[in-house]
Amino acid sequence: MSLDPTLENKLDSYVDDHQDRLVGIIRDLVRIPSENTPPDGSEETCQEFVAEFLRAQGWQPTVYELRDVPGLTAHSLYGEGRNYQQRPNVGARRKGSGGGRSLVLSGHIDTVPRGSQPWTRDPFGGEVAGNRLYGRGSHDMKGGVGTNLFVVEALKQLGINLRGDLVFETIVDEEFGGVNGTLAGRLMGFNADAAIISEPSFLRICPAQRGGRTVHIKLSAAGGVLTEGKFPAGVIDQLRHLLVKVHEFAAQRRAKAVAHEMYAGAVDPVPVSITKVFTSPWGTKEPITIPETCLVEMFWQLMPGEKQEDVDREFSAWFDAVLSSAPHLFPPRPEVDFPIRWLPGSSILKTEPLVRELSECATRVLGKEPPIQGIEGPCDMYVFHQGFAIPAVLWGARGGNTHAADEYLEIDTVVQAAKTLLRFVCGWCGTQ
């Protein structure tokens, strides 16, 4: 990709001169809560802000309810169990003058909830301290959405007319394996020759995502009375046995899974994690009792190309072996539930023009080639790849405490991400 050096300098100077504006847009987004709490969510107010921002730039956004999208619930990628009342998507297309390639700038407006962990910063304050901007969603991914809005505004302020169409969207319900919002955008026609999803990729170009599978396991005490001097098996005995066996499942996964080329350098390309364990509420306001039930959440990740039937079969065989190895511990069979849809891994090739040309732009901004590798977890990118054959990558800034208390965005890297994206939009779509 080749841009006129004068235009490159003009674009970079604009970003440098308007860093406060970029940070201000992101802070505005962070200050409007848009938490996803399945099956519900509270994205509407933030989406109204996005739509009004676009109107101020001369765009004509479509604000639409998912229930009004033709063919959405019948689509094979649609997931049941969500409520979309007052949770609209926003989509907009700025037609180019012709002769250029089109591009989607996509991002999810929903965030995970604030959570019950204590924050030292206001989760919806958008506080800036040094190089960090704090708040829920600052990193995942209002930093990316704000960058996309900044690019839209920059094009207007600079008087740049693109040859190819530029499409902007903010979708709802990406967290917790939602992705119906992303699917709705595709069915509404907000598509293009390629897409950049502004997830926080830590200034890496990520053409691949891992898949993910989540299971909830409910352990229950056997019940009964003291027999032959022994109490019946309790949930803590069951939990201890299960946790030991999880290591065996992780080792089995590592031995059998073939690492995709985008994850060739990963220490563990298919990690297995216990993400939650719950027996009873904590604290001195709760009576001290022996728990009768224990809830366990287990999450494991998958390589692009792994199929759901194979993954589920592997888990079921392992879980059956766990129970049969200690039948005295599990007189009542534990209950098993999959609370989040199947999320497949997905990838495009490094040789795609999208990957190659974005890398060229990033190299000139960063002064070195950005890593090109798969992101560490699942996301909604597979909808573009597998459902609609649209080349898509993840590109965004660095940050930390994602999905945790005191989430933050690194400001200097969001400036670099914005410079790269603005250059790429102009080069990919072409300018008059």
Tab-separated table of C-alpha atoms in Angstrom:
chain	number	residue	atom	x	y	z
A	1	MET	CA	0.000	0.000	0.000
A	2	SER	CA	1.443	3.336	-1.012
A	3	LEU	CA	0.212	6.694	0.244
A	4	ASP	CA	1.483	10.045	-0.903
A	5	PRO	CA	4.060	11.193	1.706
A	6	THR	CA	2.361	14.568	1.948
A	7	LEU	CA	-0.944	12.884	2.806
A	8	GLU	CA	0.756	10.597	5.334
A	9	ASN	CA	2.266	13.599	7.113
A	10	LYS	CA	-1.072	15.379	7.038
A	11	LEU	CA	-2.836	12.401	8.628
A	12	ASP	CA	-0.183	11.911	11.316
A	13	SER	CA	-0.132	15.601	12.163
A	14	TYR	CA	-3.893	15.620	12.567
A	15	VAL	CA	-3.770	12.732	15.059
A	16	ASP	CA	-0.892	14.323	16.977
A	17	ASP	CA	-2.702	17.658	17.162
A	18	HIS	CA	-5.996	16.073	18.232
A	19	GLN	CA	-4.921	13.502	20.814
A	20	ASP	CA	-7.064	15.199	23.440
A	21	ARG	CA	-10.069	14.849	21.150
A	22	LEU	CA	-9.388	11.117	20.703
A	23	VAL	CA	-9.123	10.625	24.455
A	24	GLY	CA	-12.223	12.756	24.995
A	25	ILE	CA	-14.355	10.615	22.680
A	26	ILE	CA	-13.288	7.458	24.504
A	27	ARG	CA	-13.946	9.053	27.899
A	28	ASP	CA	-17.438	10.048	26.762
A	29	LEU	CA	-18.134	6.438	25.787
A	30	VAL	CA	-16.795	5.044	29.068
A	31	ARG	CA	-18.984	7.427	31.055
A	32	ILE	CA	-22.111	5.902	29.504
A	33	PRO	CA	-22.597	2.410	30.999
A	34	SER	CA	-23.468	-0.263	28.438
A	35	GLU	CA	-23.195	-3.433	30.481
A	36	ASN	CA	-24.151	-6.804	29.074
A	37	THR	CA	-25.902	-8.917	31.727
A	38	PRO	CA	-27.348	-11.891	29.832
A	39	PRO	CA	-30.054	-12.333	28.836
A	40	ASP	CA	-30.420	-8.525	29.070
A	41	GLY	CA	-28.228	-5.523	28.354
A	42	SER	CA	-28.147	-1.740	28.681
A	43	GLU	CA	-26.506	-0.567	25.485
A	44	GLU	CA	-29.254	1.769	24.216
A	45	THR	CA	-28.062	5.080	25.688
A	46	CYS	CA	-24.524	4.557	24.459
A	47	GLN	CA	-25.811	3.646	21.007
A	48	GLU	CA	-27.807	6.868	20.938
A	49	PHE	CA	-24.579	8.759	21.621
A	50	VAL	CA	-22.839	6.958	18.745
A	51	ALA	CA	-25.681	7.656	16.326
A	52	GLU	CA	-25.749	11.355	17.223
A	53	PHE	CA	-21.972	11.552	16.805
A	54	LEU	CA	-22.257	10.132	13.290
A	55	ARG	CA	-25.035	12.554	12.390
A	56	ALA	CA	-22.791	15.420	13.446
A	57	GLN	CA	-20.234	14.179	10.896
A	58	GLY	CA	-22.806	14.243	8.122
A	59	TRP	CA	-23.516	10.494	8.163
A	60	GLN	CA	-27.001	8.992	8.173
A	61	PRO	CA	-26.885	6.102	10.655
A	62	THR	CA	-29.485	3.377	10.851
A	63	VAL	CA	-30.486	2.532	14.409
A	64	TYR	CA	-32.285	-0.792	14.281
A	65	GLU	CA	-33.670	-3.397	16.645
A	66	LEU	CA	-32.432	-6.954	16.197
A	67	ARG	CA	-35.985	-8.291	16.198
A	68	ASP	CA	-36.571	-6.349	12.948
A	69	VAL	CA	-33.643	-7.929	11.049
A	70	PRO	CA	-34.993	-10.275	8.342
A	71	GLY	CA	-33.779	-13.835	8.658
A	72	LEU	CA	-31.835	-13.312	11.902
A	73	THR	CA	-33.491	-15.884	14.136
A	74	ALA	CA	-33.567	-18.481	11.339
A	75	HIS	CA	-29.843	-18.156	10.591
A	76	SER	CA	-27.598	-21.072	11.529
A	77	LEU	CA	-25.266	-18.765	13.510
A	78	TYR	CA	-28.062	-17.272	15.614
A	79	GLY	CA	-28.038	-18.110	19.322
A	80	GLU	CA	-31.200	-18.372	21.381
A	81	GLY	CA	-31.805	-17.113	24.896
A	82	ARG	CA	-31.191	-13.356	24.647
A	83	ASN	CA	-33.552	-10.429	25.176
A	84	TYR	CA	-33.039	-7.551	22.717
A	85	GLN	CA	-35.591	-5.059	24.005
A	86	GLN	CA	-34.033	-1.555	23.835
A	87	ARG	CA	-30.697	-2.941	22.604
A	88	PRO	CA	-30.316	-1.521	19.082
A	89	ASN	CA	-27.437	-1.847	16.659
A	90	VAL	CA	-26.054	1.189	14.831
A	91	GLY	CA	-24.872	0.916	11.230
A	92	ALA	CA	-23.938	3.497	8.616
A	93	ARG	CA	-22.412	3.554	5.140
A	94	ARG	CA	-20.630	6.511	3.559
A	95	LYS	CA	-20.645	5.963	-0.173
A	96	GLY	CA	-17.366	6.491	-1.966
A	97	SER	CA	-16.921	8.254	-5.257
A	98	GLY	CA	-16.080	4.976	-6.998
A	99	GLY	CA	-13.012	2.994	-7.974
A	100	GLY	CA	-11.890	2.051	-4.452
A	101	ARG	CA	-12.244	-0.869	-2.105
A	102	SER	CA	-14.819	-0.846	0.686
A	103	LEU	CA	-14.135	-1.358	4.397
A	104	VAL	CA	-16.126	-2.053	7.577
A	105	LEU	CA	-15.013	-0.534	10.889
A	106	SER	CA	-16.775	-2.719	13.452
A	107	GLY	CA	-16.899	-2.756	17.222
A	108	HIS	CA	-19.111	-3.970	20.030
A	109	ILE	CA	-20.565	-1.321	22.302
A	110	ASP	CA	-21.434	-3.692	25.156
A	111	THR	CA	-19.081	-4.337	28.048
A	112	VAL	CA	-18.933	-6.957	30.747
A	113	PRO	CA	-20.590	-5.810	34.006
A	114	ARG	CA	-18.762	-3.745	36.574
A	115	GLY	CA	-18.637	-6.854	38.755
A	116	SER	CA	-18.410	-7.201	42.535
A	117	GLN	CA	-14.635	-6.796	42.839
A	118	PRO	CA	-13.656	-3.484	44.462
A	119	TRP	CA	-12.465	-0.716	42.138
A	120	THR	CA	-10.028	2.009	43.165
A	121	ARG	CA	-11.312	4.196	40.301
A	122	ASP	CA	-14.827	5.110	39.265
A	123	PRO	CA	-15.698	2.364	36.749
A	124	PHE	CA	-17.713	4.878	34.731
A	125	GLY	CA	-15.636	7.976	35.383
A	126	GLY	CA	-13.228	7.843	32.454
A	127	GLU	CA	-10.437	8.982	34.763
A	128	VAL	CA	-7.065	9.749	33.158
A	129	ALA	CA	-3.921	9.221	35.225
A	130	GLY	CA	-0.585	9.428	33.440
A	131	ASN	CA	-0.720	7.253	30.336
A	132	ARG	CA	-3.828	5.370	31.440
A	133	LEU	CA	-7.536	5.944	30.871
A	134	TYR	CA	-9.539	3.956	33.434
A	135	GLY	CA	-13.053	2.582	33.286
A	136	ARG	CA	-15.201	-0.375	32.402
A	137	GLY	CA	-14.866	-0.991	28.702
A	138	SER	CA	-11.989	1.468	28.275
A	139	HIS	CA	-9.874	-1.352	26.868
A	140	ASP	CA	-12.565	-3.792	25.705
A	141	MET	CA	-13.559	-2.108	23.561
A	142	LYS	CA	-14.635	1.502	23.827
A	143	GLY	CA	-11.066	2.471	23.100
A	144	GLY	CA	-11.515	0.804	19.715
A	145	VAL	CA	-14.998	2.212	19.104
A	146	GLY	CA	-13.745	5.669	20.033
A	147	THR	CA	-10.848	5.263	17.597
A	148	ASN	CA	-13.285	4.386	14.801
A	149	LEU	CA	-15.405	7.462	15.574
A	150	PHE	CA	-12.257	9.604	15.665
A	151	VAL	CA	-11.286	8.359	12.196
A	152	VAL	CA	-14.740	9.234	10.853
A	153	GLU	CA	-14.426	12.735	12.289
A	154	ALA	CA	-10.854	13.139	11.028
A	155	LEU	CA	-11.886	12.383	7.455
A	156	LYS	CA	-14.497	15.136	7.606
A	157	GLN	CA	-12.223	17.671	9.262
A	158	LEU	CA	-9.456	16.994	6.741
A	159	GLY	CA	-11.852	17.199	3.802
A	160	ILE	CA	-10.864	13.732	2.570
A	161	ASN	CA	-13.267	12.024	0.166
A	162	LEU	CA	-12.817	8.285	-0.187
A	163	ARG	CA	-13.231	6.327	-3.412
A	164	GLY	CA	-14.464	3.168	-1.711
A	165	ASP	CA	-17.389	2.893	0.704
A	166	LEU	CA	-16.620	3.213	4.408
A	167	VAL	CA	-18.990	1.360	6.718
A	168	PHE	CA	-19.208	2.038	10.454
A	169	GLU	CA	-21.067	-0.100	12.963
A	170	THR	CA	-21.423	-0.623	16.689
A	171	ILE	CA	-23.124	-3.838	17.622
A	172	VAL	CA	-24.683	-5.066	20.851
A	173	ASP	CA	-24.276	-8.326	22.747
A	174	GLU	CA	-20.776	-9.512	21.856
A	175	GLU	CA	-19.738	-10.350	25.417
A	176	PHE	CA	-20.688	-13.723	26.912
A	177	GLY	CA	-20.641	-15.309	23.480
A	178	GLY	CA	-23.523	-13.229	22.151
A	179	VAL	CA	-22.496	-12.365	18.547
A	180	ASN	CA	-26.115	-12.056	17.385
A	181	GLY	CA	-25.505	-8.329	17.003
A	182	THR	CA	-22.596	-8.999	14.661
A	183	LEU	CA	-24.701	-11.429	12.660
A	184	ALA	CA	-27.491	-8.835	12.431
A	185	GLY	CA	-25.091	-6.306	10.937
A	186	ARG	CA	-24.149	-8.712	8.168
A	187	LEU	CA	-27.777	-9.527	7.386
A	188	MET	CA	-28.632	-5.811	7.288
A	189	GLY	CA	-26.075	-5.373	4.528
A	190	PHE	CA	-23.390	-3.429	6.377
A	191	ASN	CA	-20.736	-5.433	4.551
A	192	ALA	CA	-17.656	-4.609	2.511
A	193	ASP	CA	-14.545	-6.040	0.863
A	194	ALA	CA	-12.844	-6.318	4.264
A	195	ALA	CA	-13.387	-5.506	7.940
A	196	ILE	CA	-11.313	-4.269	10.836
A	197	ILE	CA	-12.696	-5.076	14.275
A	198	SER	CA	-11.141	-2.656	16.744
A	199	GLU	CA	-10.647	-5.138	19.572
A	200	PRO	CA	-7.706	-4.454	21.920
A	201	SER	CA	-5.057	-6.510	20.119
A	202	PHE	CA	-2.055	-4.875	21.834
A	203	LEU	CA	-0.894	-3.382	18.512
A	204	ARG	CA	-0.771	-6.805	16.915
A	205	ILE	CA	-2.609	-7.698	13.736
A	206	CYS	CA	-4.786	-10.661	14.634
A	207	PRO	CA	-6.282	-12.533	11.667
A	208	ALA	CA	-7.253	-15.484	13.896
A	209	GLN	CA	-9.250	-16.160	17.029
A	210	ARG	CA	-9.390	-19.137	19.307
A	211	GLY	CA	-12.667	-20.887	19.899
A	212	GLY	CA	-14.125	-21.408	23.346
A	213	ARG	CA	-16.323	-23.824	25.275
A	214	THR	CA	-17.825	-23.103	28.696
A	215	VAL	CA	-19.450	-25.639	30.990
A	216	HIS	CA	-21.163	-25.300	34.362
A	217	ILE	CA	-20.908	-28.338	36.649
A	218	LYS	CA	-23.096	-28.675	39.738
A	219	LEU	CA	-21.797	-31.026	42.404
A	220	SER	CA	-24.239	-32.244	45.059
A	221	ALA	CA	-23.581	-33.969	48.366
A	222	ALA	CA	-24.634	-37.611	48.544
A	223	GLY	CA	-26.836	-37.091	51.578
A	224	GLY	CA	-27.560	-39.832	54.072
A	225	VAL	CA	-26.270	-40.496	57.601
A	226	LEU	CA	-23.111	-41.696	59.291
A	227	THR	CA	-22.411	-45.296	58.199
A	228	GLU	CA	-19.644	-47.506	59.556
A	229	GLY	CA	-17.996	-44.471	61.102
A	230	LYS	CA	-17.871	-42.532	57.837
A	231	PHE	CA	-19.852	-39.624	56.508
A	232	PRO	CA	-21.163	-39.808	52.938
A	233	ALA	CA	-19.021	-38.095	50.306
A	234	GLY	CA	-19.307	-34.312	50.403
A	235	VAL	CA	-18.957	-31.757	47.636
A	236	ILE	CA	-15.452	-30.786	48.789
A	237	ASP	CA	-14.283	-34.368	48.214
A	238	GLN	CA	-15.904	-34.259	44.783
A	239	LEU	CA	-14.339	-30.883	44.028
A	240	ARG	CA	-10.866	-32.062	45.018
A	241	HIS	CA	-11.142	-35.071	42.750
A	242	LEU	CA	-12.480	-32.990	39.845
A	243	LEU	CA	-9.729	-30.362	40.069
A	244	VAL	CA	-7.008	-33.007	39.981
A	245	LYS	CA	-8.582	-34.529	36.880
A	246	VAL	CA	-8.799	-31.149	35.142
A	247	HIS	CA	-5.014	-31.199	34.832
A	248	GLU	CA	-5.309	-34.506	33.007
A	249	PHE	CA	-7.871	-33.020	30.618
A	250	ALA	CA	-5.558	-30.070	29.937
A	251	ALA	CA	-2.642	-32.414	29.225
A	252	GLN	CA	-4.869	-34.485	26.938
A	253	ARG	CA	-5.904	-31.380	25.020
A	254	ARG	CA	-2.316	-30.231	24.574
A	255	ALA	CA	-1.252	-33.661	23.356
A	256	LYS	CA	-4.043	-34.063	20.800
A	257	ALA	CA	-4.650	-30.539	19.467
A	258	VAL	CA	-2.626	-29.405	16.461
A	259	ALA	CA	-1.489	-25.799	16.919
A	260	HIS	CA	-2.672	-23.545	14.096
A	261	GLU	CA	0.065	-21.515	12.380
A	262	MET	CA	-1.248	-18.344	14.015
A	263	TYR	CA	-0.579	-19.933	17.425
A	264	ALA	CA	2.680	-21.707	16.625
A	265	GLY	CA	4.590	-19.806	19.310
A	266	ALA	CA	1.993	-20.155	22.062
A	267	VAL	CA	3.132	-21.939	25.229
A	268	ASP	CA	-0.299	-23.538	25.510
A	269	PRO	CA	-2.428	-23.073	22.394
A	270	VAL	CA	-5.464	-24.797	23.957
A	271	PRO	CA	-5.585	-23.768	27.630
A	272	VAL	CA	-8.083	-25.238	30.087
A	273	SER	CA	-9.168	-23.086	33.041
A	274	ILE	CA	-11.388	-23.245	36.096
A	275	THR	CA	-12.878	-19.753	36.128
A	276	LYS	CA	-15.335	-19.909	39.044
A	277	VAL	CA	-15.939	-22.101	42.111
A	278	PHE	CA	-18.902	-21.365	44.395
A	279	THR	CA	-20.230	-23.165	47.459
A	280	SER	CA	-21.982	-20.481	49.530
A	281	PRO	CA	-21.885	-16.726	50.168
A	282	TRP	CA	-18.807	-15.382	51.931
A	283	GLY	CA	-18.537	-13.424	55.172
A	284	THR	CA	-19.501	-13.400	58.833
A	285	LYS	CA	-23.083	-12.509	57.985
A	286	GLU	CA	-23.460	-16.048	56.660
A	287	PRO	CA	-23.724	-19.055	59.022
A	288	ILE	CA	-20.893	-21.588	59.013
A	289	THR	CA	-22.200	-24.742	57.353
A	290	ILE	CA	-20.901	-27.679	55.369
A	291	PRO	CA	-21.829	-26.955	51.724
A	292	GLU	CA	-24.307	-29.286	50.089
A	293	THR	CA	-23.691	-28.055	46.562
A	294	CYS	CA	-20.766	-26.629	44.640
A	295	LEU	CA	-20.906	-24.845	41.295
A	296	VAL	CA	-17.867	-25.008	39.026
A	297	GLU	CA	-17.300	-23.078	35.803
A	298	MET	CA	-14.782	-24.547	33.391
A	299	PHE	CA	-13.566	-22.883	30.202
A	300	TRP	CA	-11.328	-24.342	27.542
A	301	GLN	CA	-10.094	-22.915	24.280
A	302	LEU	CA	-9.933	-24.383	20.804
A	303	MET	CA	-7.894	-24.067	17.655
A	304	PRO	CA	-9.338	-22.904	14.330
A	305	GLY	CA	-10.650	-25.964	12.538
A	306	GLU	CA	-11.821	-27.929	15.588
A	307	LYS	CA	-15.418	-29.088	15.271
A	308	GLN	CA	-18.092	-28.879	17.947
A	309	GLU	CA	-19.036	-32.552	17.816
A	310	ASP	CA	-15.408	-33.596	18.334
A	311	VAL	CA	-14.842	-31.146	21.176
A	312	ASP	CA	-18.051	-32.097	22.990
A	313	ARG	CA	-17.351	-35.805	22.524
A	314	GLU	CA	-13.875	-35.385	23.993
A	315	PHE	CA	-15.250	-33.550	27.047
A	316	SER	CA	-18.020	-36.089	27.641
A	317	ALA	CA	-15.600	-39.007	27.480
A	318	TRP	CA	-13.247	-37.308	29.931
A	319	PHE	CA	-16.049	-36.349	32.338
A	320	ASP	CA	-17.482	-39.879	32.313
A	321	ALA	CA	-14.014	-41.203	33.126
A	322	VAL	CA	-13.726	-38.740	36.033
A	323	LEU	CA	-16.946	-40.060	37.553
A	324	SER	CA	-16.206	-43.738	36.946
A	325	SER	CA	-12.753	-43.394	38.533
A	326	ALA	CA	-14.377	-42.578	41.889
A	327	PRO	CA	-17.977	-43.825	41.859
A	328	HIS	CA	-18.215	-43.601	45.659
A	329	LEU	CA	-17.834	-39.824	45.427
A	330	PHE	CA	-20.599	-39.254	42.912
A	331	PRO	CA	-23.745	-41.213	43.842
A	332	PRO	CA	-25.818	-38.359	42.369
A	333	ARG	CA	-24.388	-37.629	38.932
A	334	PRO	CA	-23.286	-33.974	38.688
A	335	GLU	CA	-25.461	-31.729	36.550
A	336	VAL	CA	-23.778	-30.348	33.424
A	337	ASP	CA	-24.915	-27.291	31.484
A	338	PHE	CA	-23.396	-25.288	28.604
A	339	PRO	CA	-24.474	-21.688	29.399
A	340	ILE	CA	-22.749	-20.035	26.425
A	341	ARG	CA	-23.053	-21.001	22.790
A	342	TRP	CA	-20.391	-22.910	20.915
A	343	LEU	CA	-17.729	-20.438	19.765
A	344	PRO	CA	-15.541	-21.786	16.956
A	345	GLY	CA	-11.977	-20.797	16.224
A	346	SER	CA	-11.417	-19.016	12.933
A	347	SER	CA	-8.636	-17.592	10.778
A	348	ILE	CA	-7.728	-16.047	7.455
A	349	LEU	CA	-4.349	-16.331	5.748
A	350	LYS	CA	-1.416	-14.009	6.420
A	351	THR	CA	-1.217	-13.454	2.672
A	352	GLU	CA	-4.601	-11.696	2.510
A	353	PRO	CA	-4.221	-8.133	1.151
A	354	LEU	CA	-5.979	-6.868	4.298
A	355	VAL	CA	-3.286	-8.352	6.537
A	356	ARG	CA	-0.360	-7.385	4.343
A	357	GLU	CA	-1.429	-3.781	3.754
A	358	LEU	CA	-2.436	-3.135	7.375
A	359	SER	CA	0.969	-4.475	8.400
A	360	GLU	CA	2.677	-2.027	6.030
A	361	CYS	CA	0.773	0.892	7.575
A	362	ALA	CA	1.493	-0.239	11.129
A	363	THR	CA	5.193	-0.718	10.347
A	364	ARG	CA	5.544	2.878	9.182
A	365	VAL	CA	3.754	4.179	12.280
A	366	LEU	CA	5.426	1.917	14.861
A	367	GLY	CA	8.872	1.858	13.268
A	368	LYS	CA	8.867	-1.934	13.262
A	369	GLU	CA	6.738	-4.733	11.916
A	370	PRO	CA	3.772	-5.572	14.147
A	371	PRO	CA	3.343	-9.190	15.227
A	372	ILE	CA	0.815	-11.092	13.136
A	373	GLN	CA	-0.729	-13.766	15.342
A	374	GLY	CA	-3.978	-15.106	16.711
A	375	ILE	CA	-5.800	-13.384	19.581
A	376	GLU	CA	-5.841	-15.291	22.859
A	377	GLY	CA	-9.572	-15.891	23.140
A	378	PRO	CA	-12.858	-16.143	21.235
A	379	CYS	CA	-14.722	-13.167	19.773
A	380	ASP	CA	-17.211	-12.344	17.013
A	381	MET	CA	-14.725	-12.275	14.109
A	382	TYR	CA	-15.713	-15.776	13.001
A	383	VAL	CA	-19.077	-14.415	11.839
A	384	PHE	CA	-17.279	-12.361	9.181
A	385	HIS	CA	-14.983	-15.258	8.207
A	386	GLN	CA	-17.267	-18.268	8.273
A	387	GLY	CA	-20.694	-16.825	7.774
A	388	PHE	CA	-20.025	-14.250	5.052
A	389	ALA	CA	-16.506	-14.862	3.678
A	390	ILE	CA	-15.388	-11.331	4.545
A	391	PRO	CA	-11.678	-11.020	5.378
A	392	ALA	CA	-11.438	-9.521	8.860
A	393	VAL	CA	-8.728	-8.828	11.428
A	394	LEU	CA	-8.494	-7.419	14.930
A	395	TRP	CA	-6.491	-4.241	15.491
A	396	GLY	CA	-6.326	-2.087	18.598
A	397	ALA	CA	-4.378	-0.622	21.490
A	398	ARG	CA	-2.777	-1.992	24.639
A	399	GLY	CA	-4.267	-1.910	28.111
A	400	GLY	CA	-4.854	-4.042	31.155
A	401	ASN	CA	-7.239	-5.488	33.751
A	402	THR	CA	-9.610	-6.358	30.934
A	403	HIS	CA	-12.867	-7.753	32.378
A	404	ALA	CA	-11.467	-7.008	35.868
A	405	ALA	CA	-11.517	-4.090	38.322
A	406	ASP	CA	-9.588	-0.954	37.344
A	407	GLU	CA	-9.627	-1.768	33.629
A	408	TYR	CA	-7.468	0.693	31.707
A	409	LEU	CA	-6.347	1.757	28.235
A	410	GLU	CA	-2.799	2.878	27.410
A	411	ILE	CA	-3.195	6.280	25.772
A	412	ASP	CA	0.021	6.362	23.750
A	413	THR	CA	-0.883	3.080	22.058
A	414	VAL	CA	-4.399	4.186	21.149
A	415	VAL	CA	-2.780	7.164	19.388
A	416	GLN	CA	-0.587	4.735	17.437
A	417	ALA	CA	-3.598	2.564	16.651
A	418	ALA	CA	-5.500	5.617	15.395
A	419	LYS	CA	-2.630	6.769	13.165
A	420	THR	CA	-2.377	3.314	11.627
A	421	LEU	CA	-6.116	3.000	11.099
A	422	LEU	CA	-6.478	6.458	9.536
A	423	ARG	CA	-3.640	5.728	7.121
A	424	PHE	CA	-5.084	2.341	6.285
A	425	VAL	CA	-8.598	3.644	5.610
A	426	CYS	CA	-7.211	6.186	3.154
A	427	GLY	CA	-4.945	3.675	1.437
A	428	TRP	CA	-7.433	0.826	1.277
A	429	CYS	CA	-10.436	2.820	0.148
A	430	GLY	CA	-8.416	5.278	-1.929
A	431	THR	CA	-8.734	9.044	-1.904
A	432	GLN	CA	-9.657	11.632	-4.496
